[in-house]
Short mmCIF file of C-alpha atoms in Angstrom, two decimals:
data_model
loop_
_atom_site.label_atom_id
_atom_site.label_comp_id
_atom_site.label_asym_id
_atom_site.label_seq_id
_atom_site.Cartn_x
_atom_site.Cartn_y
_atom_site.Cartn_z
CA MET A 1 16.03 168.99 74.21
CA GLN A 2 19.42 168.65 72.56
CA GLU A 3 20.42 166.22 75.32
CA GLN A 4 17.37 164.03 74.67
CA ASP A 5 17.96 164.08 70.93
CA ASP A 6 21.58 163.04 71.49
CA LEU A 7 20.44 160.20 73.78
CA ILE A 8 17.97 158.92 71.18
CA THR A 9 20.63 159.17 68.46
CA ARG A 10 23.09 157.10 70.53
CA ALA A 11 20.40 154.54 71.32
CA GLN A 12 19.47 154.23 67.63
CA ALA A 13 23.13 153.78 66.69
CA TRP A 14 23.45 151.00 69.27
CA LEU A 15 20.22 149.41 68.02
CA ALA A 16 21.44 149.45 64.42
CA GLU A 17 24.27 147.03 65.22
CA ASP A 18 22.72 144.93 68.03
CA PRO A 19 23.17 141.28 66.95
CA ASP A 20 20.61 139.95 69.45
CA PRO A 21 16.94 140.13 68.35
CA GLU A 22 15.78 140.03 71.97
CA THR A 23 17.77 143.01 73.24
CA ALA A 24 17.20 144.83 69.94
CA ALA A 25 13.43 144.54 70.41
CA GLU A 26 13.77 145.69 74.02
CA LEU A 27 15.76 148.76 72.99
CA ALA A 28 13.44 149.58 70.06
CA ALA A 29 10.47 149.53 72.45
CA LEU A 30 12.21 151.97 74.81
CA ILE A 31 13.01 154.32 71.91
CA ASP A 32 9.46 154.13 70.54
CA ALA A 33 8.04 154.82 74.01
CA GLY A 34 10.36 157.79 74.47
CA ASP A 35 11.48 156.37 77.81
CA THR A 36 14.37 158.77 78.22
CA ALA A 37 14.84 158.01 81.92
CA GLU A 38 15.49 154.31 81.23
CA LEU A 39 17.57 155.08 78.15
CA ALA A 40 19.65 157.58 80.14
CA ASP A 41 20.38 154.86 82.71
CA ARG A 42 21.43 152.35 80.05
CA PHE A 43 23.57 154.87 78.17
CA ALA A 44 25.07 156.66 81.19
CA GLY A 45 28.47 155.17 80.39
CA THR A 46 29.93 151.75 79.69
CA LEU A 47 29.94 148.67 81.90
CA GLN A 48 33.46 148.83 83.31
CA PHE A 49 35.91 145.98 82.80
CA GLY A 50 37.98 145.37 85.93
CA THR A 51 39.69 142.61 87.90
CA ALA A 52 36.28 140.92 88.28
CA GLY A 53 35.87 141.17 84.49
CA LEU A 54 32.33 142.27 83.71
CA ARG A 55 29.17 141.74 85.69
CA GLY A 56 25.75 143.33 85.41
CA GLU A 57 22.09 142.99 84.57
CA ILE A 58 21.19 141.52 81.17
CA GLY A 59 19.61 144.04 78.82
CA ALA A 60 20.20 146.40 75.91
CA GLY A 61 22.71 149.24 76.04
CA PRO A 62 26.35 149.76 77.07
CA MET A 63 25.56 149.71 80.82
CA ARG A 64 24.06 146.20 80.60
CA MET A 65 25.34 142.69 79.86
CA ASN A 66 24.50 141.81 76.26
CA ARG A 67 26.06 140.38 73.12
CA SER A 68 27.28 143.78 71.92
CA VAL A 69 29.14 144.42 75.19
CA VAL A 70 30.55 140.87 75.22
CA ILE A 71 31.76 141.04 71.61
CA ARG A 72 33.61 144.27 72.40
CA ALA A 73 35.08 142.73 75.56
CA ALA A 74 36.23 139.67 73.64
CA ALA A 75 37.78 141.85 70.92
CA GLY A 76 39.64 143.85 73.57
CA LEU A 77 40.89 140.67 75.25
CA ALA A 78 42.03 139.25 71.90
CA ALA A 79 43.94 142.45 71.09
CA TYR A 80 45.56 142.39 74.54
CA LEU A 81 46.64 138.75 74.15
CA SER A 82 48.13 139.43 70.72
CA ALA A 83 49.98 142.47 72.07
CA GLN A 84 51.39 140.28 74.85
CA GLY A 85 52.92 137.93 72.27
CA HIS A 86 50.19 135.30 72.36
CA ALA A 87 48.99 135.59 68.76
CA GLY A 88 47.78 132.18 67.64
CA GLY A 89 47.48 130.94 71.21
CA LEU A 90 44.57 128.95 72.58
CA VAL A 91 41.71 130.57 74.52
CA VAL A 92 39.34 128.16 76.26
CA VAL A 93 35.79 129.29 77.00
CA GLY A 94 33.36 127.95 79.59
CA TYR A 95 29.88 129.02 80.63
CA ASP A 96 27.19 128.42 83.24
CA ALA A 97 23.45 127.91 82.74
CA ARG A 98 22.31 131.53 83.14
CA TYR A 99 20.33 133.47 80.56
CA LYS A 100 22.49 134.23 77.48
CA SER A 101 25.56 132.41 78.85
CA GLU A 102 25.94 130.09 75.87
CA ASP A 103 25.39 132.99 73.44
CA PHE A 104 28.12 135.01 75.16
CA ALA A 105 30.47 132.01 75.14
CA ARG A 106 29.95 131.36 71.42
CA ASP A 107 30.41 135.04 70.57
CA THR A 108 33.70 134.94 72.49
CA ALA A 109 34.90 131.86 70.59
CA ALA A 110 33.98 133.51 67.28
CA VAL A 111 35.82 136.75 68.13
CA MET A 112 38.95 134.88 69.24
CA THR A 113 38.92 132.85 66.02
CA GLY A 114 38.42 135.99 63.93
CA ALA A 115 41.36 137.63 65.68
CA GLY A 116 43.73 134.81 64.73
CA LEU A 117 43.72 133.03 68.08
CA ARG A 118 42.59 129.46 68.55
CA ALA A 119 39.44 128.95 70.59
CA ALA A 120 37.93 125.92 72.30
CA ILE A 121 34.57 125.88 74.05
CA LEU A 122 33.53 123.49 76.82
CA PRO A 123 30.80 121.06 75.74
CA ARG A 124 27.96 122.32 77.97
CA PRO A 125 27.35 124.39 81.11
CA LEU A 126 29.95 123.24 83.66
CA PRO A 127 31.37 124.47 86.98
CA THR A 128 33.77 127.40 86.83
CA PRO A 129 36.62 125.30 88.35
CA VAL A 130 36.46 122.98 85.31
CA LEU A 131 37.27 126.00 83.12
CA ALA A 132 40.06 127.10 85.49
CA TYR A 133 41.48 123.56 85.33
CA ALA A 134 41.14 123.38 81.52
CA ILE A 135 43.33 126.46 80.97
CA ARG A 136 46.44 124.80 82.36
CA HIS A 137 45.47 121.30 81.23
CA LEU A 138 45.19 122.43 77.60
CA GLY A 139 48.11 124.88 77.71
CA ALA A 140 45.87 127.85 76.90
CA VAL A 141 47.09 131.45 76.97
CA ALA A 142 43.82 132.58 78.53
CA GLY A 143 40.37 131.45 79.56
CA VAL A 144 36.94 133.04 79.79
CA GLU A 145 34.11 131.88 82.04
CA VAL A 146 30.67 133.34 81.36
CA THR A 147 29.03 133.42 84.79
CA ALA A 148 27.53 135.74 87.37
CA SER A 149 28.18 133.20 90.12
CA HIS A 150 25.55 133.76 92.85
CA ASN A 151 24.16 137.09 91.61
CA PRO A 152 20.41 137.60 91.00
CA PRO A 153 18.77 135.82 88.03
CA ARG A 154 18.84 138.76 85.62
CA ASP A 155 22.61 139.21 85.95
CA ASN A 156 25.42 137.71 83.96
CA GLY A 157 29.17 138.17 83.91
CA TYR A 158 32.45 137.63 82.13
CA LYS A 159 35.44 136.37 84.10
CA VAL A 160 38.91 136.34 82.51
CA TYR A 161 41.84 134.09 83.42
CA LEU A 162 45.36 134.22 82.02
CA GLY A 163 47.54 131.27 81.07
CA ASP A 164 48.69 130.55 84.63
CA GLY A 165 45.09 129.56 85.38
CA SER A 166 44.38 132.42 87.77
CA GLN A 167 42.10 135.43 87.34
CA ILE A 168 43.46 138.70 86.00
CA VAL A 169 44.83 141.38 88.33
CA SER A 170 46.14 144.88 87.71
CA PRO A 171 47.56 146.07 85.39
CA ALA A 172 46.11 143.46 82.99
CA ASP A 173 42.56 144.64 83.71
CA ALA A 174 43.33 148.25 82.75
CA GLU A 175 45.27 147.16 79.66
CA ILE A 176 42.36 144.98 78.50
CA ALA A 177 39.90 147.80 79.25
CA ALA A 178 41.99 150.15 77.11
CA GLU A 179 41.85 147.68 74.20
CA ILE A 180 38.06 147.36 74.64
CA ALA A 181 37.75 151.15 74.45
CA ARG A 182 39.57 151.10 71.09
CA VAL A 183 36.93 148.86 69.50
CA ASP A 184 35.00 151.01 67.05
CA THR A 185 31.91 149.36 65.58
CA LEU A 186 30.84 145.74 65.89
CA ALA A 187 31.20 145.49 62.12
CA SER A 188 34.93 146.03 62.61
CA VAL A 189 35.18 142.85 64.74
CA PRO A 190 35.54 139.71 62.58
CA ARG A 191 33.20 136.95 63.78
CA PRO A 192 33.38 133.82 61.64
CA GLU A 193 30.57 131.29 62.00
CA SER A 194 32.97 128.39 62.63
CA GLY A 195 36.62 127.56 63.15
CA TRP A 196 36.76 127.01 66.91
CA GLU A 197 36.94 123.64 68.64
CA GLU A 198 33.95 122.13 70.40
CA LEU A 199 35.52 120.19 73.27
CA GLY A 200 34.20 116.77 74.27
CA ASP A 201 34.17 115.27 77.75
CA GLY A 202 37.93 114.67 77.84
CA VAL A 203 38.67 117.81 79.86
CA LEU A 204 35.91 117.00 82.34
CA GLU A 205 37.21 113.45 82.72
CA ALA A 206 40.72 114.76 83.34
CA TYR A 207 39.35 117.20 85.94
CA LEU A 208 37.42 114.42 87.69
CA ALA A 209 40.52 112.22 87.70
CA ARG A 210 42.36 115.10 89.35
CA THR A 211 39.72 115.48 92.08
CA ASP A 212 40.80 112.13 93.51
CA ALA A 213 44.18 113.70 94.30
CA VAL A 214 42.75 115.77 97.17
CA LEU A 215 41.86 112.63 99.15
CA THR A 216 44.15 110.32 101.08
CA PRO A 217 44.20 106.80 99.59
CA GLY A 218 42.25 104.43 101.83
CA SER A 219 40.71 107.23 103.92
CA ALA A 220 37.25 106.94 105.45
CA ARG A 221 34.41 107.56 102.98
CA GLY A 222 31.27 106.79 104.99
CA VAL A 223 29.65 110.20 105.48
CA ARG A 224 26.01 110.60 104.42
CA THR A 225 25.25 113.88 102.68
CA VAL A 226 22.33 115.97 101.47
CA TYR A 227 23.40 118.09 98.50
CA THR A 228 21.92 121.08 96.70
CA ALA A 229 23.19 122.57 93.46
CA MET A 230 21.15 125.76 94.04
CA HIS A 231 19.67 125.55 90.49
CA GLY A 232 23.21 125.67 89.10
CA VAL A 233 25.64 123.43 87.23
CA GLY A 234 27.23 121.47 90.09
CA LYS A 235 25.04 118.38 90.39
CA ASP A 236 26.42 116.05 87.71
CA VAL A 237 30.08 116.86 88.46
CA VAL A 238 29.65 116.53 92.24
CA LEU A 239 27.79 113.24 91.91
CA ALA A 240 30.48 111.90 89.58
CA ALA A 241 33.27 113.03 91.92
CA PHE A 242 31.59 111.46 94.97
CA ALA A 243 30.96 108.21 93.07
CA ARG A 244 34.58 107.99 91.87
CA ALA A 245 35.80 108.55 95.42
CA GLY A 246 33.53 105.85 96.86
CA PHE A 247 31.32 108.03 99.05
CA PRO A 248 27.64 107.18 99.45
CA ALA A 249 25.63 109.02 96.79
CA PRO A 250 24.46 112.37 98.17
CA VAL A 251 20.71 112.77 98.58
CA LEU A 252 19.66 115.56 96.23
CA VAL A 253 17.41 118.51 96.95
CA ALA A 254 15.27 117.73 93.91
CA GLU A 255 13.69 121.18 93.61
CA GLN A 256 17.13 122.77 93.16
CA ALA A 257 19.01 119.94 91.42
CA GLU A 258 18.72 120.94 87.76
CA PRO A 259 20.04 124.13 86.16
CA ASP A 260 17.39 126.84 85.99
CA PRO A 261 18.36 130.44 85.20
CA ALA A 262 15.18 131.72 86.89
CA PHE A 263 16.34 130.32 90.29
CA PRO A 264 12.66 129.88 91.22
CA THR A 265 13.04 128.67 94.82
CA VAL A 266 15.40 131.35 96.16
CA ALA A 267 15.43 135.15 96.35
CA PHE A 268 19.20 135.13 95.75
CA PRO A 269 20.99 131.92 94.64
CA ASN A 270 23.67 132.19 97.30
CA PRO A 271 23.85 129.68 100.19
CA GLU A 272 24.75 132.57 102.52
CA GLU A 273 21.48 134.42 101.86
CA PRO A 274 18.54 133.99 104.28
CA GLY A 275 16.18 131.25 103.13
CA ALA A 276 18.43 129.85 100.40
CA MET A 277 19.13 126.67 102.40
CA ASP A 278 15.56 126.08 103.61
CA LEU A 279 14.81 123.29 101.13
CA ALA A 280 18.12 121.59 101.91
CA PHE A 281 17.35 121.69 105.63
CA ALA A 282 13.87 120.29 104.98
CA LYS A 283 15.40 117.38 103.06
CA ALA A 284 17.94 116.87 105.85
CA ALA A 285 15.14 116.72 108.44
CA GLU A 286 13.56 114.01 106.29
CA VAL A 287 16.61 111.77 105.66
CA ASN A 288 18.86 112.59 108.66
CA PRO A 289 22.30 112.83 106.97
CA ASP A 290 25.59 113.60 108.70
CA ILE A 291 26.14 116.89 106.85
CA VAL A 292 24.53 119.15 104.23
CA ILE A 293 26.63 120.47 101.35
CA ALA A 294 25.64 123.21 98.91
CA ASN A 295 27.29 124.79 95.91
CA ASP A 296 26.51 128.16 94.46
CA PRO A 297 25.23 128.19 90.84
CA ASP A 298 28.66 127.96 89.16
CA ALA A 299 29.93 125.53 91.82
CA ASP A 300 33.08 127.39 92.75
CA ARG A 301 31.85 127.89 96.33
CA CYS A 302 30.97 125.28 98.92
CA ALA A 303 28.64 125.68 101.90
CA VAL A 304 28.42 123.19 104.76
CA ALA A 305 25.73 122.74 107.40
CA VAL A 306 25.76 120.58 110.52
CA PRO A 307 23.03 119.20 112.79
CA THR A 308 22.37 120.84 116.16
CA ALA A 309 19.84 120.27 118.91
CA ASP A 310 17.69 122.98 117.32
CA GLY A 311 17.92 121.85 113.69
CA TRP A 312 20.55 122.55 111.05
CA ARG A 313 23.18 125.28 111.21
CA MET A 314 25.13 126.71 108.32
CA LEU A 315 28.81 126.89 109.17
CA ARG A 316 30.41 130.22 108.43
CA GLY A 317 32.96 130.28 105.66
CA ASP A 318 35.61 130.99 108.28
CA GLU A 319 34.63 127.85 110.19
CA VAL A 320 34.87 125.65 107.09
CA GLY A 321 38.14 127.37 106.20
CA ALA A 322 39.60 126.47 109.59
CA LEU A 323 38.27 122.90 109.45
CA LEU A 324 39.85 122.27 106.04
CA ALA A 325 43.12 123.80 107.22
CA ALA A 326 43.18 121.54 110.29
CA HIS A 327 42.40 118.53 108.09
CA LEU A 328 45.20 119.35 105.65
CA VAL A 329 47.64 119.80 108.54
CA HIS A 330 46.57 116.40 109.86
CA LYS A 331 47.24 114.95 106.40
CA GLY A 332 50.77 116.38 106.47
CA ALA A 333 50.28 119.18 103.94
CA GLN A 334 53.31 121.40 103.34
CA GLY A 335 53.52 124.81 101.71
CA VAL A 336 51.85 128.15 102.30
CA PHE A 337 48.36 128.57 103.75
CA ALA A 338 46.81 131.83 102.52
CA GLU A 339 43.67 133.84 103.05
CA SER A 340 42.29 137.28 102.28
CA ILE A 341 42.40 140.08 104.84
CA VAL A 342 38.64 139.81 105.47
CA SER A 343 38.91 136.19 106.58
CA SER A 344 39.44 134.92 110.13
CA SER A 345 42.87 135.25 111.71
CA LEU A 346 42.41 131.67 112.99
CA LEU A 347 44.11 130.35 109.84
CA GLY A 348 47.29 132.15 110.87
CA ARG A 349 47.17 130.51 114.31
CA ILE A 350 46.68 127.05 112.78
CA ALA A 351 49.53 127.59 110.31
CA GLU A 352 51.88 128.89 113.00
CA ALA A 353 51.18 125.92 115.29
CA ALA A 354 51.76 123.50 112.40
CA GLY A 355 54.97 125.19 111.25
CA VAL A 356 53.68 125.90 107.74
CA GLY A 357 53.86 129.18 105.84
CA TYR A 358 51.12 131.77 106.08
CA GLU A 359 50.24 134.77 103.94
CA GLU A 360 47.46 137.35 103.88
CA THR A 361 46.27 138.90 100.60
CA LEU A 362 43.74 141.37 99.31
CA THR A 363 40.18 140.13 98.84
CA GLY A 364 39.61 137.69 95.99
CA PHE A 365 41.09 134.48 94.68
CA LYS A 366 42.84 136.45 91.97
CA TRP A 367 45.25 137.40 94.78
CA ILE A 368 45.18 134.22 96.86
CA ALA A 369 46.00 132.06 93.81
CA ARG A 370 49.16 134.07 93.18
CA VAL A 371 50.76 133.35 96.55
CA GLU A 372 54.10 131.67 95.93
CA GLY A 373 54.21 128.09 97.20
CA LEU A 374 50.44 128.05 97.85
CA ARG A 375 49.15 124.79 99.32
CA TYR A 376 45.79 125.96 100.60
CA GLY A 377 43.81 129.16 100.29
CA TYR A 378 40.40 130.23 101.47
CA GLU A 379 38.09 133.21 101.72
CA GLU A 380 35.22 133.74 104.16
CA ALA A 381 32.69 133.94 101.29
CA LEU A 382 32.64 130.10 101.03
CA GLY A 383 35.62 129.88 98.66
CA TYR A 384 38.32 127.20 99.13
CA CYS A 385 41.31 126.23 97.00
CA VAL A 386 42.44 122.80 98.18
CA ASP A 387 44.37 121.70 95.06
CA PRO A 388 46.21 124.74 93.68
CA GLU A 389 48.27 122.65 91.28
CA GLY A 390 45.02 121.53 89.63
CA VAL A 391 42.80 124.60 89.98
CA ARG A 392 44.26 128.00 90.87
CA ASP A 393 40.94 129.33 92.00
CA LYS A 394 38.21 128.45 94.46
CA ASP A 395 36.67 125.07 93.73
CA GLY A 396 33.39 123.96 95.31
CA VAL A 397 33.72 120.40 94.06
CA THR A 398 37.10 119.45 95.53
CA ALA A 399 36.25 121.39 98.70
CA ALA A 400 33.09 119.28 99.06
CA LEU A 401 35.16 116.10 98.68
CA LEU A 402 37.64 117.19 101.34
CA VAL A 403 34.84 118.16 103.75
CA ALA A 404 33.26 114.75 103.17
CA GLU A 405 36.57 113.00 103.88
CA LEU A 406 37.05 114.97 107.10
CA ALA A 407 33.48 114.31 108.26
CA SER A 408 33.92 110.62 107.44
CA GLU A 409 37.11 110.35 109.49
CA LEU A 410 35.50 112.12 112.43
CA LYS A 411 32.42 109.91 112.15
CA GLU A 412 34.57 106.79 112.49
CA GLN A 413 35.91 108.31 115.74
CA GLY A 414 32.40 109.04 116.99
CA ARG A 415 33.00 112.76 116.52
CA THR A 416 31.65 115.59 114.35
CA LEU A 417 32.77 118.75 112.59
CA THR A 418 31.42 120.69 115.56
CA ASP A 419 33.68 118.73 117.90
CA LEU A 420 36.70 119.67 115.82
CA LEU A 421 35.67 123.34 115.88
CA ASP A 422 35.57 123.09 119.68
CA ASP A 423 39.09 121.63 119.66
CA LEU A 424 40.33 124.55 117.55
CA ALA A 425 38.69 127.08 119.89
CA MET A 426 40.37 125.53 122.93
CA ALA A 427 43.73 125.46 121.15
CA HIS A 428 43.67 128.94 119.65
CA GLY A 429 40.78 130.89 121.24
CA LEU A 430 37.23 131.21 119.97
CA HIS A 431 37.43 133.22 116.73
CA ALA A 432 33.90 134.62 116.40
CA THR A 433 33.16 136.31 113.07
CA ASP A 434 30.17 138.09 111.62
CA GLN A 435 29.31 140.45 108.80
CA LEU A 436 27.30 143.62 108.37
CA SER A 437 26.28 143.58 104.71
CA VAL A 438 24.09 146.27 103.15
CA ARG A 439 22.66 145.78 99.64
CA VAL A 440 21.85 149.06 97.89
CA SER A 441 20.03 150.13 94.74
CA ASP A 442 21.98 153.40 94.62
CA LEU A 443 25.76 152.97 94.60
CA SER A 444 26.23 156.49 95.96
CA VAL A 445 25.06 155.16 99.34
CA ILE A 446 28.23 153.05 99.50
CA ALA A 447 30.45 155.96 98.50
CA SER A 448 28.79 158.17 101.11
CA ALA A 449 29.29 155.58 103.86
CA MET A 450 32.98 155.16 103.01
CA ALA A 451 33.40 158.96 102.88
CA ALA A 452 31.71 159.36 106.26
CA LEU A 453 34.01 156.81 107.87
CA ARG A 454 37.08 158.45 106.34
CA ALA A 455 36.00 161.93 107.42
CA GLU A 456 35.20 160.85 110.99
CA PRO A 457 36.76 157.48 111.86
CA PRO A 458 35.04 155.88 114.87
CA VAL A 459 36.97 156.34 118.10
CA SER A 460 35.29 153.37 119.76
CA LEU A 461 33.06 150.44 118.81
CA ALA A 462 31.13 148.29 121.30
CA GLY A 463 32.74 150.34 124.07
CA LEU A 464 36.21 149.29 122.91
CA ARG A 465 38.61 152.03 121.88
CA VAL A 466 39.81 151.99 118.26
CA VAL A 467 43.59 151.73 118.65
CA SER A 468 44.41 151.52 114.95
CA ALA A 469 42.55 152.92 111.93
CA GLU A 470 44.04 152.19 108.51
CA ASP A 471 42.88 153.56 105.16
CA LEU A 472 43.86 150.70 102.85
CA THR A 473 43.80 152.94 99.78
CA GLN A 474 47.30 153.87 100.93
CA GLY A 475 48.45 150.23 100.88
CA THR A 476 50.48 148.64 103.66
CA GLN A 477 53.93 147.07 103.95
CA THR A 478 52.50 143.77 102.69
CA LEU A 479 49.40 144.77 100.70
CA PRO A 480 48.88 146.88 97.56
CA PRO A 481 46.29 149.69 97.75
CA THR A 482 42.59 148.76 97.86
CA ASP A 483 39.37 150.59 98.70
CA GLY A 484 38.93 149.56 102.32
CA LEU A 485 39.22 150.57 105.96
CA ARG A 486 40.62 148.43 108.80
CA TYR A 487 40.22 149.02 112.53
CA TYR A 488 41.74 147.21 115.49
CA LEU A 489 40.12 147.58 118.91
CA GLU A 490 41.68 147.60 122.38
CA GLY A 491 41.39 144.87 124.99
CA ASP A 492 41.83 141.16 125.39
CA TYR A 493 39.47 140.21 122.59
CA LYS A 494 41.66 141.17 119.59
CA ALA A 495 38.63 142.65 117.80
CA ARG A 496 39.07 143.65 114.16
CA VAL A 497 36.79 145.38 111.65
CA ILE A 498 37.24 145.75 107.88
CA VAL A 499 34.88 147.82 105.70
CA ARG A 500 34.91 147.65 101.90
CA PRO A 501 32.60 147.90 98.88
CA SER A 502 31.89 144.52 97.24
CA GLY A 503 33.74 144.00 93.98
CA THR A 504 30.91 142.01 92.36
CA GLU A 505 27.61 143.16 93.90
CA PRO A 506 26.00 146.47 94.94
CA LYS A 507 26.87 145.89 98.60
CA LEU A 508 28.82 147.52 101.38
CA LYS A 509 30.48 144.79 103.41
CA CYS A 510 31.80 145.05 106.96
CA TYR A 511 33.75 142.07 108.30
CA LEU A 512 33.97 141.67 112.06
CA GLU A 513 36.10 139.36 114.22
CA VAL A 514 36.46 138.91 117.96
CA VAL A 515 38.82 136.40 119.60
CA VAL A 516 37.58 135.20 122.99
CA PRO A 517 40.07 133.24 125.16
CA VAL A 518 38.98 129.67 126.02
CA ALA A 519 40.77 127.70 128.72
CA GLU A 520 38.64 124.56 128.86
CA ALA A 521 35.51 122.98 127.40
CA SER A 522 33.21 124.56 129.99
CA ASP A 523 34.29 128.00 128.72
CA LEU A 524 33.03 127.38 125.17
CA ALA A 525 29.35 128.25 125.61
CA PRO A 526 29.93 131.49 127.55
CA ALA A 527 32.72 132.43 125.09
CA ARG A 528 30.29 132.08 122.17
CA THR A 529 27.71 134.18 123.97
CA ARG A 530 30.25 136.87 124.82
CA GLY A 531 31.69 136.87 121.32
CA GLN A 532 28.26 137.37 119.74
CA GLU A 533 27.42 140.16 122.20
CA ILE A 534 30.53 142.06 121.19
CA LEU A 535 29.93 141.45 117.48
CA ASP A 536 26.32 142.68 117.75
CA ALA A 537 27.44 145.83 119.55
CA ILE A 538 30.16 146.51 116.97
CA LYS A 539 27.59 146.10 114.20
CA LYS A 540 25.24 148.62 115.79
CA ASP A 541 27.93 151.23 116.40
CA LEU A 542 29.53 150.75 112.98
CA ALA A 543 26.19 151.16 111.20
CA ALA A 544 25.64 154.42 113.06
CA ALA A 545 29.13 155.70 112.23
CA ALA A 546 28.71 154.88 108.53
CA GLY A 547 25.15 156.20 108.35
CA ILE A 548 23.75 152.95 107.00
#
């Protein structure tokens, strides 16, 4: 009984200072109903601030995304920036079109202003890469993007960048979290009603002017595209970028063109999810374009689909990553090509053959963007950084432009993106990749699976002996520690498996790769069949070993 009374007391204290009438009413109803199970879930702790910032379901209580949690996070960030010698510096704030995003952005601007920093807020919901660009363009000491990217509709998030334009990494995350924990009551956080700058379209215009830099002057621009914004904020910026560059205007998927936080046409607003691209493929069947391009809701990711004899096929992120790398090599790009450890090893082969630098990082653009001398970085989850001097993060707008340029050049030669993938397979072997991804409602399932694999590492997968099993929590010679497992398998196929919990969603992710040798064009079809057979068998055995 004492426990329940304490829970109700904590909930009432939270309610007393909740600045949002909507979440306050929600919490009051739970208290009045005596719903201790729901209250216990919402007050089981505090939404943890980490290298992904904050992300969670919108609702009342410290374990949800709400104005109270955001105000505390902003106050912690402001205290951290002042402690780092940035008192009086500029913090630029952007936001997407999700529920509460603008409220969270304005609360952040108010807190920064109240803490003695200068704050500037982007004029409307815009792609995350515009915010990443604005940080360096405006000389800010930090930036905040309110977004949950491609998470379900009821989620929102809070992504923090420092003055170099890249996302925070350790130890900044822990230091900011410590400052957040020191925030006492919301009343102790000054929040003036004005004093920050409302930015106009100048930053967006500067970003759009910069997008031209990824293209070669005078290059082919004739590709015909179907485009979906996936109910997010990409449409206007993508259309403007394509128009400036001289490409034909993309044909829009009208049902998904405008921002809508309910994401009514998709179960999950992520181009990788089953069914998410169905409307785009239906439009493509109607207008017969050369390619289909999709952004996720905050337009930092870019998906590409190509026509086949059986309809439209989504390219894997690894395939697009290799295509863009090959295109940049063809354009004479110099510098370091980088990718995360879960991405295809094909990038390393392309870089080696071209004589450019190559580096592998931990998962996430917060690591890729920090590679010294970076010229190009990508991650298998549809993220591509093609202009690191402009945006030190993944950027679905400039990636779309570069894909369109490549497809246009190939079209003039009577070739396609698929033809170029075949060329890469013949030059470097067929790099077949796949993923075993398990979404859970109970996070303990993920912890149990990781514990099972650590207690009894698989000795073979798909009939191939595991010749190397690494626990990445120990770190390696080139990588800092991370929660993950990596296996290499015996044989000619150079099979590799990486298992890790997602950093942004309740998912266990297993990344699989098999490299099948290809001598000539006639080997391609059987190599694809063989590669998929091995991947399917690895999936089955890995699922059994992890108990998922």
